[in-house]
Amino acid sequence: MAEVLVYVDHVDGAVRKPTLELLTLARRIGDPVAVSLGNGAADTAAALAEHGAVKVLTADAAEFADYLVAPKVDALQAAVEAVSPAAVLLPSSAEGKEIGARLAIRIGSGIITDAVDLEAGDEGPVATQSVFAASYTTKSRVSKGTPVITVKPNSAPVEAAPAAGAVEGLAVTVADSSKGTKVVSRTPRESTGRPDLTEAAIVVSGGRGVNGAENFPVIEALADSLGAAVGASRAAVDAGWYPHTNQVGQTGKTVSPQLYIAAGISGAIQHRAGMQTSKTIVAINKDEEAPIFELVDYGVVGDLFNVVPALTDEIKARKG
Amino acid sequence: MSLRIVVCVKYVPDATGDRHFAEDLTVDRDDVDGLLSELDEYAVEQALQIKEAADDAEITVLTVGPEDANDAIRKALSMGADKGVHVEDEDLHGTDAVGTSLVLAKAIEKTGYDLVVCGMASTDGTMGVLPAMLAERLGVPQVTQLSEVSVEDGTVKGRRDGDTATEQLEAALPAVVSVTDQSGEARYPSFKGIMAAKKKPVEELELDDLDIDADEVGLEGAWTKVEDATERPARTAGTIVKDEGEGAKQLAEFLAGQKFI
Ligand SMILES: Cc1cc2nc3c(=O)[nH]c(=O)nc-3n(C[C@H](O)[C@H](O)[C@H](O)COP(=O)(O)OP(=O)(O)OC[C@H]3O[C@@H](n4cnc5c(N)ncnc54)[C@H](O)[C@@H]3O)c2cc1C
Ligand SMILES: Nc1ncnc2c1ncn2[C@@H]1O[C@H](COP(=O)(O)O)[C@@H](O)[C@H]1O
């Protein structure tokens, strides 16, 4: 069977969930060969093997951390040359898309970004995308070269599928031209203890209606009662009430949880773009005309400062 | 020596309009009003600020797109950019990201540059890949997804807020930069700016001027193929209740019914 390269997103050896989802999709097309780079690369092998990687190609060099993007493209190109894969899959993070973009130019291939599903096809893998703020679903394929496809988080289940996962060193020469952009410093983001926004099964988001940073704990309390991640609209982020990393929407994160609760959010097209594909949508808004109500499975017209705390208490009481 | 800045801007269908696909499965640009992609206004703004901080700089706005894309150039010129370059050719219809990056790279080289500034993504395609592709094609550093950017003594510096960390980046010019919508509100064109823009030069280029063959671009030359586009079914109308003291209870009941509690 053909091999499929999967670019591994990990933090010091801890594989992030979207990569495990990629392995599920890769197995539909061929045998997943993982490419794991940087500090802790070898430590990723066990998790990757557990989820279907037949092989794990690793390379660790200071350049991967010291310079932006380009050294990783050098490594992935070396892997493509070594394996001649049927496709290259990467997570649709900002970095994943940039690595994929440069790789595509280098190897003379087409690229598809932000796939939400992937199937084998007669003429190569067929990617499903959700476009125009999720109002259209398209199916596309790469018609030249080795398909390079980036896939959004939550596009496939994580499945256990134990495979050999034999670790092999990948010989990489980082070109001088790939050392153009120095990473002068890197400050890891502090963990909030809540689930990651893009990976969470439930997301509770607050908007302009939350009316101040001092009120966001109302949203956080509801999120914590459900074990949910916290999101925010751009209006709330721009006002400085909540960090940009939690923004949901076109210029923030795309989320596709089982349950999305929007409180004090009007439902502008740019916000919808980031949450429209959520399975169940709930909104609390005091304006019954708010466009968010067009999307909801359940909506409460009311003041969030009454509804949200009462809901939190109700949930806690029911959970005992 | 003057700092030559090229800002890449895209003319896109209005996101608040009813966007759809044409029969050939390309984006229908006829039925919806177009405009300068809002995310590229941030690129124009940062270019203007870099120019203001420099002794001597000149800003060229570059777009690849249909005739109407001229509107996007005019808007950027009215914000304060100095001149425009518009690549328009009927053979460009249906060009994908890889093809667009080829055209932009050739046009940038022809124009001459020290710094290329892009938006973080186009509001229609939302790929966010063009800046990286340009850096690859031009063979210069990529300093992208910046929420803060500055240029001093031939070096560009910026802050990149990633998923797991914030990075401070640095590269020698020439370089390709992209900026996010966190980089600072874009200015509105003044009346004076709008009037001045009318007199600023816009160079029109065709594929021939860039030594690009028709079969390298367009729908036929695209390296990706859209096979099917279907409108997502509207979500079925949900239940909406008015909170008269029982709203939270009713909602909890619904969530419990769906097994979320
Ligand atoms: C290029 C571009 C990119 C963008 N990207 C994003 C993005 O990624 N994410 C995003 O969210 N937006 C984005 N936007 C902005 C978007 O257009 C909207 O401005 C934004 O989503 C509005 O946020 P909001 O719903 O919180 O605020 P508003 O639209 O002001 O809505 C606030 C809502 O709260 C309700 N409310 C007020 N008080 C209460 C209360 N006490 N109880 C209950 N309800 C109450 C009001 O009725 C209202 O409906 C983008 C815009 C552009 C141009
Ligand atoms: N047709 C185009 N003409 C000029 N610039 C473009 C064009 N398409 C994309 N860009 C630039 O590339 C950035 C990223 O676009 P994209 O990768 O298509 O999301 C945009 O913000 C623009 O700065």
XYZ file of C-alpha atoms and ligand atoms in Angstrom:
657
model
C 0.000 0.000 0.000
C 1.151 3.545 -0.670
C 2.640 5.525 2.172
C 1.172 8.786 3.414
C 3.305 11.339 5.234
C 1.827 12.876 8.365
C 3.497 15.954 9.810
C 3.517 15.680 13.605
C 2.565 18.661 15.728
C 3.957 18.124 19.204
C 5.220 20.090 22.167
C 8.475 18.596 23.493
C 7.383 15.102 22.573
C 3.705 15.374 23.563
C 1.686 14.774 20.382
C -1.226 17.185 19.970
C -4.643 15.717 19.277
C -5.100 17.016 15.678
C -2.101 14.903 14.637
C -3.787 11.736 15.935
C -6.862 12.687 13.889
C -4.614 13.009 10.831
C -3.470 9.426 11.363
C -7.103 8.273 11.205
C -7.542 10.054 7.862
C -4.160 8.920 6.537
C -5.118 5.285 7.097
C -7.990 5.742 4.634
C -5.468 6.535 1.910
C -2.474 4.409 2.775
C 0.102 3.538 5.422
C 0.821 6.512 7.676
C 4.485 7.479 7.990
C 4.894 10.172 10.634
C 7.505 12.925 10.410
C 8.432 14.231 13.833
C 10.908 17.095 14.210
C 12.666 18.991 16.945
C 13.098 18.564 20.672
C 11.425 15.378 21.899
C 10.826 14.014 18.388
C 11.692 10.449 19.354
C 9.344 10.591 22.364
C 6.368 10.949 20.027
C 6.845 7.473 18.545
C 4.811 5.483 21.085
C 1.666 7.609 20.692
C 2.042 7.654 16.911
C 2.494 3.864 16.685
C -0.539 3.363 18.923
C -2.627 5.326 16.388
C -1.404 3.718 13.213
C 2.010 5.055 12.203
C 3.917 2.259 10.461
C 7.085 4.301 10.655
C 8.224 7.442 12.475
C 10.874 9.527 10.766
C 12.617 11.777 13.278
C 15.114 14.595 13.080
C 16.269 16.873 15.838
C 18.414 19.912 15.191
C 18.613 23.304 16.890
C 17.593 24.956 13.611
C 13.992 23.728 13.922
C 13.506 25.942 16.968
C 15.912 28.732 16.067
C 14.436 29.692 12.690
C 10.865 30.075 11.506
C 9.135 27.456 9.312
C 11.726 27.008 6.537
C 13.964 24.349 8.243
C 10.866 22.200 8.757
C 10.145 22.501 5.034
C 13.671 21.223 4.331
C 12.983 18.212 6.545
C 9.592 17.443 5.045
C 11.044 17.733 1.558
C 13.742 15.207 2.536
C 10.990 12.897 3.801
C 9.019 13.249 0.565
C 12.126 12.352 -1.402
C 12.856 9.367 0.840
C 9.317 7.954 0.846
C 7.604 9.093 -2.412
C 4.282 9.289 -0.579
C 0.762 9.281 -2.030
C -0.007 12.456 -0.060
C 1.344 14.721 2.668
C -1.022 15.650 5.502
C -0.468 18.474 7.970
C -2.572 20.039 10.721
C -4.284 23.284 9.666
C -2.501 25.495 12.167
C -0.947 28.743 10.950
C 2.410 26.975 10.907
C 1.092 23.779 9.347
C -0.393 25.747 6.467
C 2.816 27.692 5.922
C 4.966 24.561 5.930
C 2.544 22.932 3.502
C 2.489 26.000 1.247
C 6.260 26.130 0.873
C 6.550 22.382 0.454
C 3.953 22.500 -2.333
C 5.960 25.109 -4.248
C 9.207 23.153 -3.745
C 7.942 19.807 -4.897
C 5.717 21.250 -7.620
C 2.444 20.110 -6.085
C -0.990 21.545 -5.534
C -2.194 22.254 -2.006
C -5.580 22.100 -0.304
C -5.990 23.815 3.064
C -8.533 23.448 5.871
C -10.003 20.113 4.827
C -12.701 18.859 7.195
C -12.783 15.346 5.760
C -10.705 13.166 3.493
C -11.444 10.055 1.444
C -9.563 7.940 -1.050
C -10.581 8.595 -4.669
C -9.785 7.130 -8.094
C -7.606 10.082 -8.927
C -6.141 10.642 -5.493
C -7.493 11.773 -2.133
C -10.677 13.861 -2.171
C -10.859 16.609 0.448
C -14.055 18.113 1.814
C -13.888 21.803 2.698
C -16.342 24.123 4.309
C -16.204 27.562 2.646
C -17.781 31.011 2.662
C -18.276 31.011 6.412
C -19.413 27.375 6.200
C -22.338 28.153 3.872
C -20.921 25.815 1.194
C -19.343 22.382 1.266
C -16.873 21.622 -1.522
C -15.017 18.531 -2.621
C -11.605 19.038 -4.197
C -8.506 17.172 -5.127
C -4.965 18.000 -6.065
C -4.433 17.488 -9.774
C -0.663 17.954 -9.959
C 2.190 16.383 -8.006
C 1.955 14.836 -4.552
C -1.185 16.153 -2.849
C -0.374 18.409 0.113
C -3.426 18.699 2.344
C -3.892 20.515 5.647
C -6.734 19.320 7.861
C -8.686 21.213 10.517
C -8.868 19.973 14.100
C -11.885 17.787 14.984
C -12.247 16.517 11.413
C -11.908 12.854 12.329
C -12.085 10.703 15.438
C -8.919 9.603 17.190
C -8.739 5.822 16.752
C -6.458 3.260 18.299
C -4.846 1.226 15.496
C -1.584 -0.196 16.762
C 1.167 -0.384 14.136
C 4.917 -0.932 14.160
C 5.892 2.732 14.414
C 9.551 1.919 13.875
C 11.690 4.982 14.533
C 14.104 5.931 11.777
C 16.421 8.903 11.703
C 15.742 11.297 8.823
C 18.854 12.896 7.341
C 18.173 16.610 6.996
C 20.464 19.364 5.803
C 19.046 22.729 6.702
C 19.908 25.097 3.848
C 21.489 28.456 4.667
C 18.611 30.087 2.844
C 16.271 28.506 5.386
C 17.943 30.373 8.230
C 16.610 33.766 7.233
C 14.114 34.360 10.015
C 15.547 34.106 13.528
C 13.303 33.206 16.423
C 14.856 35.590 18.939
C 12.674 34.479 21.843
C 9.789 32.144 22.523
C 7.388 32.507 25.451
C 5.148 29.456 25.888
C 1.528 30.253 26.588
C 0.440 29.544 30.132
C -2.080 26.772 30.511
C -5.469 27.765 31.925
C -6.240 24.242 33.057
C -9.285 24.245 30.749
C -9.520 22.132 27.598
C -7.940 23.525 24.435
C -10.447 25.592 22.463
C -10.123 23.740 19.164
C -10.108 20.316 20.800
C -12.897 20.768 23.342
C -16.177 18.843 23.097
C -18.041 21.810 24.595
C -17.260 25.516 24.115
C -18.886 28.376 26.024
C -18.274 31.788 24.460
C -18.948 35.319 25.613
C -19.324 38.457 23.516
C -19.860 42.165 23.883
C -22.894 41.408 26.010
C -20.578 40.203 28.792
C -19.750 43.858 29.227
C -16.323 43.836 30.842
C -13.374 41.610 31.755
C -14.639 41.547 35.338
C -17.757 39.678 34.165
C -16.029 36.917 32.196
C -15.883 34.705 35.314
C -19.648 34.263 34.756
C -18.815 32.589 31.410
C -15.883 30.675 32.915
C -18.052 29.296 35.709
C -20.560 27.897 33.215
C -17.690 26.456 31.150
C -16.192 24.795 34.225
C -19.513 23.263 35.219
C -19.571 21.537 31.812
C -15.828 20.847 31.534
C -15.819 23.188 28.548
C -13.337 25.527 26.890
C -13.955 29.293 26.940
C -14.289 31.281 23.733
C -14.884 34.950 22.965
C -16.125 37.082 20.097
C -13.788 39.557 18.497
C -15.716 42.432 20.086
C -14.891 41.002 23.522
C -11.264 40.406 22.538
C -10.813 43.846 20.980
C -12.201 45.412 24.139
C -9.425 43.638 26.037
C -11.809 41.478 28.102
C -10.393 38.132 27.024
C -7.165 36.953 25.297
C -6.990 36.788 21.524
C -6.013 33.108 21.711
C -9.613 32.443 22.745
C -11.217 34.285 19.843
C -13.649 32.218 17.800
C -14.231 33.168 14.175
C -12.651 34.023 10.893
C -9.543 35.595 12.364
C -9.563 33.469 15.478
C -10.069 29.754 15.972
C -12.484 27.529 14.121
C -14.282 25.262 16.528
C -16.531 22.348 15.772
C -17.549 20.997 19.177
C -20.489 18.795 20.121
C -22.015 21.787 21.909
C -21.428 25.517 21.413
C -23.003 28.004 23.801
C -22.922 31.679 22.766
C -23.773 34.235 25.427
C -24.103 37.919 24.534
C -22.936 37.300 20.959
C -24.926 38.677 18.017
C -23.741 36.103 15.447
C -21.952 38.204 12.812
C -20.860 36.324 9.679
C -17.210 36.418 10.782
C -18.125 34.836 14.101
C -20.299 32.220 12.414
C -17.372 31.286 10.209
C -15.666 29.881 13.270
C -18.522 27.981 14.904
C -21.217 27.222 12.334
C -20.255 23.561 12.027
C -20.759 22.879 15.748
C -23.101 19.924 16.256
C -25.487 21.593 18.704
C -25.721 25.372 19.068
C -27.254 27.223 21.986
C -27.529 30.998 22.406
C -28.450 33.342 25.203
C -29.129 36.884 24.015
C -31.466 39.585 25.182
C -32.271 40.676 21.629
C -34.702 38.256 20.016
C -33.717 39.651 16.595
C -30.037 38.695 17.009
C -28.896 36.693 13.944
C -27.362 34.022 16.182
C -30.904 32.742 16.774
C -31.069 31.675 13.106
C -28.450 29.035 13.902
C -29.541 27.689 17.212
C -30.955 24.376 18.263
C -32.042 26.047 21.468
C -32.172 29.747 22.214
C -33.045 31.723 25.307
C -34.081 35.328 24.857
C -32.978 36.909 28.089
C -30.326 38.667 30.106
C -27.206 36.535 30.294
C -26.537 37.816 33.800
C -29.730 36.093 34.928
C -29.640 33.032 32.690
C -25.980 32.006 32.769
C -25.438 31.920 36.566
C -28.772 30.172 37.049
C -27.844 27.630 34.386
C -24.498 27.030 36.077
C -26.253 26.361 39.397
C -28.776 24.101 37.705
C -26.018 22.068 36.038
C -24.076 21.744 39.270
C -27.228 20.630 41.075
C -28.012 18.031 38.420
C -24.465 16.727 38.388
C -24.636 16.501 42.163
C 18.274 54.747 -0.384
C 14.569 54.565 -0.502
C 12.830 51.628 1.186
C 10.683 49.947 -1.457
C 7.542 48.441 0.068
C 5.120 46.331 -1.954
C 1.747 45.616 -0.321
C -0.241 42.706 -1.776
C -3.968 43.339 -1.600
C -6.833 41.225 -2.792
C -10.192 42.288 -4.163
C -12.806 39.970 -2.653
C -16.580 39.476 -2.667
C -18.196 41.158 0.334
C -18.401 38.607 3.158
C -21.709 40.007 4.351
C -23.187 39.484 0.862
C -24.651 36.252 -0.454
C -21.480 34.612 -1.765
C -21.733 31.633 -4.049
C -20.094 29.608 -6.797
C -20.371 30.109 -10.551
C -21.127 27.199 -12.862
C -17.447 26.451 -13.462
C -17.071 26.140 -9.656
C -14.977 29.291 -9.373
C -16.021 32.038 -6.973
C -18.873 34.035 -8.489
C -17.598 37.601 -8.602
C -20.495 39.078 -10.540
C -23.441 38.948 -8.180
C -21.835 40.201 -4.991
C -20.177 43.575 -4.476
C -16.427 43.442 -4.190
C -14.063 45.366 -1.991
C -10.521 45.523 -0.659
C -10.210 42.502 1.660
C -10.585 43.917 5.182
C -7.634 41.860 6.342
C -5.430 43.552 3.733
C -6.324 46.973 5.124
C -4.166 45.971 8.087
C -1.288 45.301 5.696
C -1.696 48.737 4.101
C -1.845 50.319 7.561
C 1.386 48.665 8.742
C 3.129 49.611 5.487
C 2.079 53.225 6.031
C 3.392 53.151 9.596
C 6.690 51.647 8.455
C 6.940 54.367 5.826
C 6.201 57.069 8.385
C 8.987 55.748 10.615
C 11.490 55.545 7.750
C 13.510 58.400 6.270
C 12.484 57.621 2.783
C 10.089 54.960 1.587
C 7.707 54.289 -1.240
C 4.639 52.051 -1.120
C 3.358 50.170 -4.170
C 0.046 48.318 -3.855
C -0.130 45.206 -5.973
C -3.196 43.219 -6.875
C -3.908 40.280 -9.158
C -7.540 40.248 -10.126
C -10.315 41.284 -12.495
C -10.919 44.798 -13.779
C -12.914 45.804 -10.693
C -9.928 44.933 -8.514
C -8.810 48.446 -9.365
C -11.195 49.532 -6.572
C -8.995 47.740 -4.065
C -5.925 49.584 -5.347
C -7.734 52.945 -5.232
C -8.814 52.331 -1.661
C -5.221 51.590 -0.637
C -3.982 54.641 -2.534
C -6.570 56.800 -0.780
C -5.283 55.490 2.556
C -1.861 56.840 1.545
C 0.023 54.334 -0.625
C 1.994 55.920 -3.472
C 1.327 53.881 -6.577
C -0.395 50.795 -7.852
C 0.281 47.735 -9.978
C -2.685 45.780 -11.296
C -2.141 42.438 -13.004
C -5.173 41.614 -15.094
C -5.486 39.045 -17.830
C -8.429 37.005 -19.001
C -6.282 33.888 -18.786
C -6.091 34.378 -15.012
C -9.695 33.322 -14.423
C -9.750 30.389 -12.012
C -6.111 30.609 -10.928
C -5.388 28.795 -7.635
C -3.056 29.811 -4.806
C 0.042 28.265 -6.382
C -0.637 30.114 -9.652
C -1.437 33.390 -7.913
C 1.831 33.176 -5.992
C 3.691 32.804 -9.294
C 2.059 35.898 -10.751
C 2.557 37.944 -7.580
C 6.202 36.883 -7.261
C 6.987 37.892 -10.849
C 5.173 41.204 -10.456
C 6.995 41.904 -7.177
C 10.358 41.196 -8.808
C 9.498 43.421 -11.736
C 8.422 46.243 -9.425
C 11.514 45.943 -7.241
C 11.212 45.542 -3.454
C 12.880 45.551 -0.075
C 9.803 44.559 1.885
C 6.609 42.764 0.850
C 3.651 43.190 3.203
C 0.617 40.880 3.022
C -2.528 40.356 5.038
C -2.858 37.230 7.220
C -5.383 35.621 4.835
C -7.843 36.601 2.163
C -11.428 36.867 3.395
C -12.762 34.711 0.550
C -10.209 31.917 0.188
C -8.998 32.196 3.809
C -6.000 30.027 3.020
C -3.283 32.139 4.595
C -0.638 30.518 2.410
C 0.289 33.192 -0.105
C 2.896 35.002 2.045
C 4.791 31.748 2.717
C 4.616 30.854 -0.979
C 5.973 34.271 -1.928
C 8.901 33.918 0.472
C 9.636 30.508 -1.018
C 9.485 31.756 -4.603
C 11.417 34.966 -3.963
C 14.002 33.136 -1.845
C 13.788 35.643 1.000
C 12.919 35.325 4.718
C 9.309 34.816 5.756
C 8.258 36.870 8.795
C 4.566 36.092 9.020
C 1.407 36.295 11.146
C 2.714 39.324 13.014
C 0.654 41.261 15.502
C 3.475 43.804 15.787
C 6.010 44.809 13.159
C 8.801 47.362 12.735
C 11.679 47.990 10.350
C 14.978 49.501 11.377
C 18.428 49.539 9.773
C 17.543 46.985 7.163
C 16.067 44.550 9.689
C 12.438 43.639 10.140
C 11.263 42.602 13.592
C 7.913 41.332 14.708
C 5.845 39.428 17.227
C 4.084 36.237 16.199
C 1.370 34.947 18.531
C 1.145 31.246 17.819
C -1.097 28.546 19.261
C 1.327 27.450 21.929
C 3.778 30.345 22.230
C 4.543 33.938 21.411
C 7.682 34.402 19.328
C 9.834 37.438 18.635
C 11.170 37.226 15.080
C 13.898 39.015 13.200
C 15.150 38.964 9.603
C 17.315 41.012 7.284
C 15.635 42.704 4.311
C 14.509 41.905 1.698
C 11.721 39.896 3.324
C 8.046 38.968 3.123
C 5.866 39.950 6.046
C 2.227 39.210 6.858
C 0.258 40.994 9.563
C -2.832 39.941 11.527
C -5.920 41.916 12.490
C -4.319 42.331 15.916
C -1.680 44.649 14.434
C -3.780 47.797 14.865
C -6.883 49.364 13.326
C -6.510 50.562 9.763
C -7.040 54.275 9.119
C -9.951 55.620 7.124
C -9.115 57.439 3.918
C -9.439 61.210 4.357
C -11.234 63.331 1.778
C -7.847 64.713 0.772
C -6.532 61.176 0.451
C -9.421 60.151 -1.777
C -8.852 63.122 -4.074
C -5.073 62.562 -4.180
C -5.562 58.873 -5.016
C -7.228 59.776 -8.291
C -3.967 61.217 -9.572
C -1.666 58.439 -8.384
C -0.264 56.172 -11.095
C -1.519 52.593 -11.533
C 0.462 50.365 -13.854
C -1.539 47.725 -15.734
C 0.288 44.448 -16.433
C -0.656 41.359 -18.411
C 0.799 37.861 -18.225
C 3.018 38.604 -21.236
C 4.642 41.471 -19.344
C 5.623 38.965 -16.655
C 6.806 36.193 -18.996
C 4.127 33.840 -17.732
C 2.470 31.390 -20.108
C -1.305 31.181 -20.097
C -1.181 27.459 -19.318
C 0.753 28.061 -16.078
C -2.287 29.782 -14.579
C -6.073 29.893 -14.853
C -8.552 27.109 -14.302
C -6.716 24.724 -16.664
C -3.316 25.418 -15.123
C -4.589 25.046 -11.554
C -2.965 22.298 -9.512
C -6.126 21.750 -7.539
C -9.567 20.949 -8.835
C -12.904 21.685 -7.193
C -15.157 18.802 -8.167
C -18.287 19.698 -6.321
C -19.761 22.614 -4.380
C -23.038 22.269 -2.545
C -24.831 24.800 -0.433
C -24.952 23.702 3.166
C -28.544 23.005 4.145
C -29.858 25.734 6.426
C -29.932 24.585 10.018
C -33.397 23.522 10.970
C -35.145 26.095 13.126
C -34.564 25.420 16.789
C -36.620 26.070 19.864
C -36.544 29.613 21.189
C -37.874 30.507 24.594
C -38.195 33.817 26.370
C -36.708 33.922 29.837
C -39.383 34.777 32.320
C -37.537 33.310 35.244
C -37.544 29.736 33.925
C -35.101 30.201 31.004
C -32.138 28.569 32.738
C -34.235 25.592 33.878
C -35.662 25.094 30.387
C -32.198 25.270 28.867
C -30.834 22.810 31.427
C -33.707 20.494 30.543
C -32.733 20.695 26.856
C -29.037 20.067 27.617
C -29.931 17.098 29.790
C -32.137 15.731 26.998
C -29.135 15.927 24.675
C -27.000 14.148 27.304
C -24.695 17.116 27.836
C -25.450 17.061 31.548
C -12.160 40.895 8.603
C -12.980 40.681 9.844
C -12.700 39.588 10.636
C -13.462 39.342 11.793
N -13.171 38.233 12.525
C -13.961 37.944 13.600
C -13.723 36.755 14.371
O -12.800 35.981 14.125
N -14.551 36.498 15.420
C -15.592 37.331 15.766
O -16.307 37.020 16.740
N -15.810 38.454 15.076
C -15.016 38.789 14.009
N -15.245 39.960 13.340
C -16.174 40.946 13.921
C -17.634 40.685 13.659
O -17.985 41.309 12.445
C -18.497 41.286 14.805
O -18.199 42.656 14.946
C -18.296 40.614 16.168
O -18.385 39.214 16.037
C -19.329 41.109 17.153
O -19.122 40.555 18.416
P -20.324 40.403 19.436
O -21.360 39.520 18.849
O -19.755 40.003 20.749
O -20.828 41.912 19.598
P -22.198 42.590 19.104
O -22.421 42.382 17.676
O -22.168 43.960 19.641
O -23.297 41.742 19.860
C -23.466 41.754 21.247
C -24.737 40.984 21.535
O -24.904 40.845 22.939
C -26.270 41.010 23.262
N -26.313 41.423 24.670
C -25.896 42.585 25.224
N -26.069 42.573 26.541
C -26.607 41.365 26.850
C -27.015 40.759 28.067
N -26.886 41.375 29.255
N -27.547 39.522 28.001
C -27.696 38.879 26.819
N -27.309 39.416 25.647
C -26.775 40.636 25.670
C -26.781 42.014 22.286
O -28.169 41.876 22.112
C -25.991 41.675 21.013
O -26.697 40.776 20.187
C -14.498 40.230 12.181
C -14.767 41.327 11.386
C -14.034 41.575 10.235
C -14.355 42.762 9.399
N -4.979 38.025 -5.953
C -4.192 38.604 -5.051
N -3.602 39.804 -5.335
C -2.796 40.389 -4.410
N -2.536 39.884 -3.202
C -3.089 38.710 -2.861
C -3.944 38.004 -3.761
N -4.347 36.873 -3.143
C -3.772 36.871 -1.916
N -3.006 37.973 -1.731
C -2.206 38.328 -0.524
O -1.919 37.164 0.215
C -2.519 37.214 1.520
C -2.971 35.832 1.937
O -3.909 35.321 1.018
P -4.407 33.810 0.980
O -3.229 32.927 1.120
O -5.104 33.691 -0.333
O -5.364 33.664 2.141
C -3.614 38.262 1.382
O -3.928 38.854 2.629
C -2.981 39.239 0.405
O -2.060 40.097 1.063
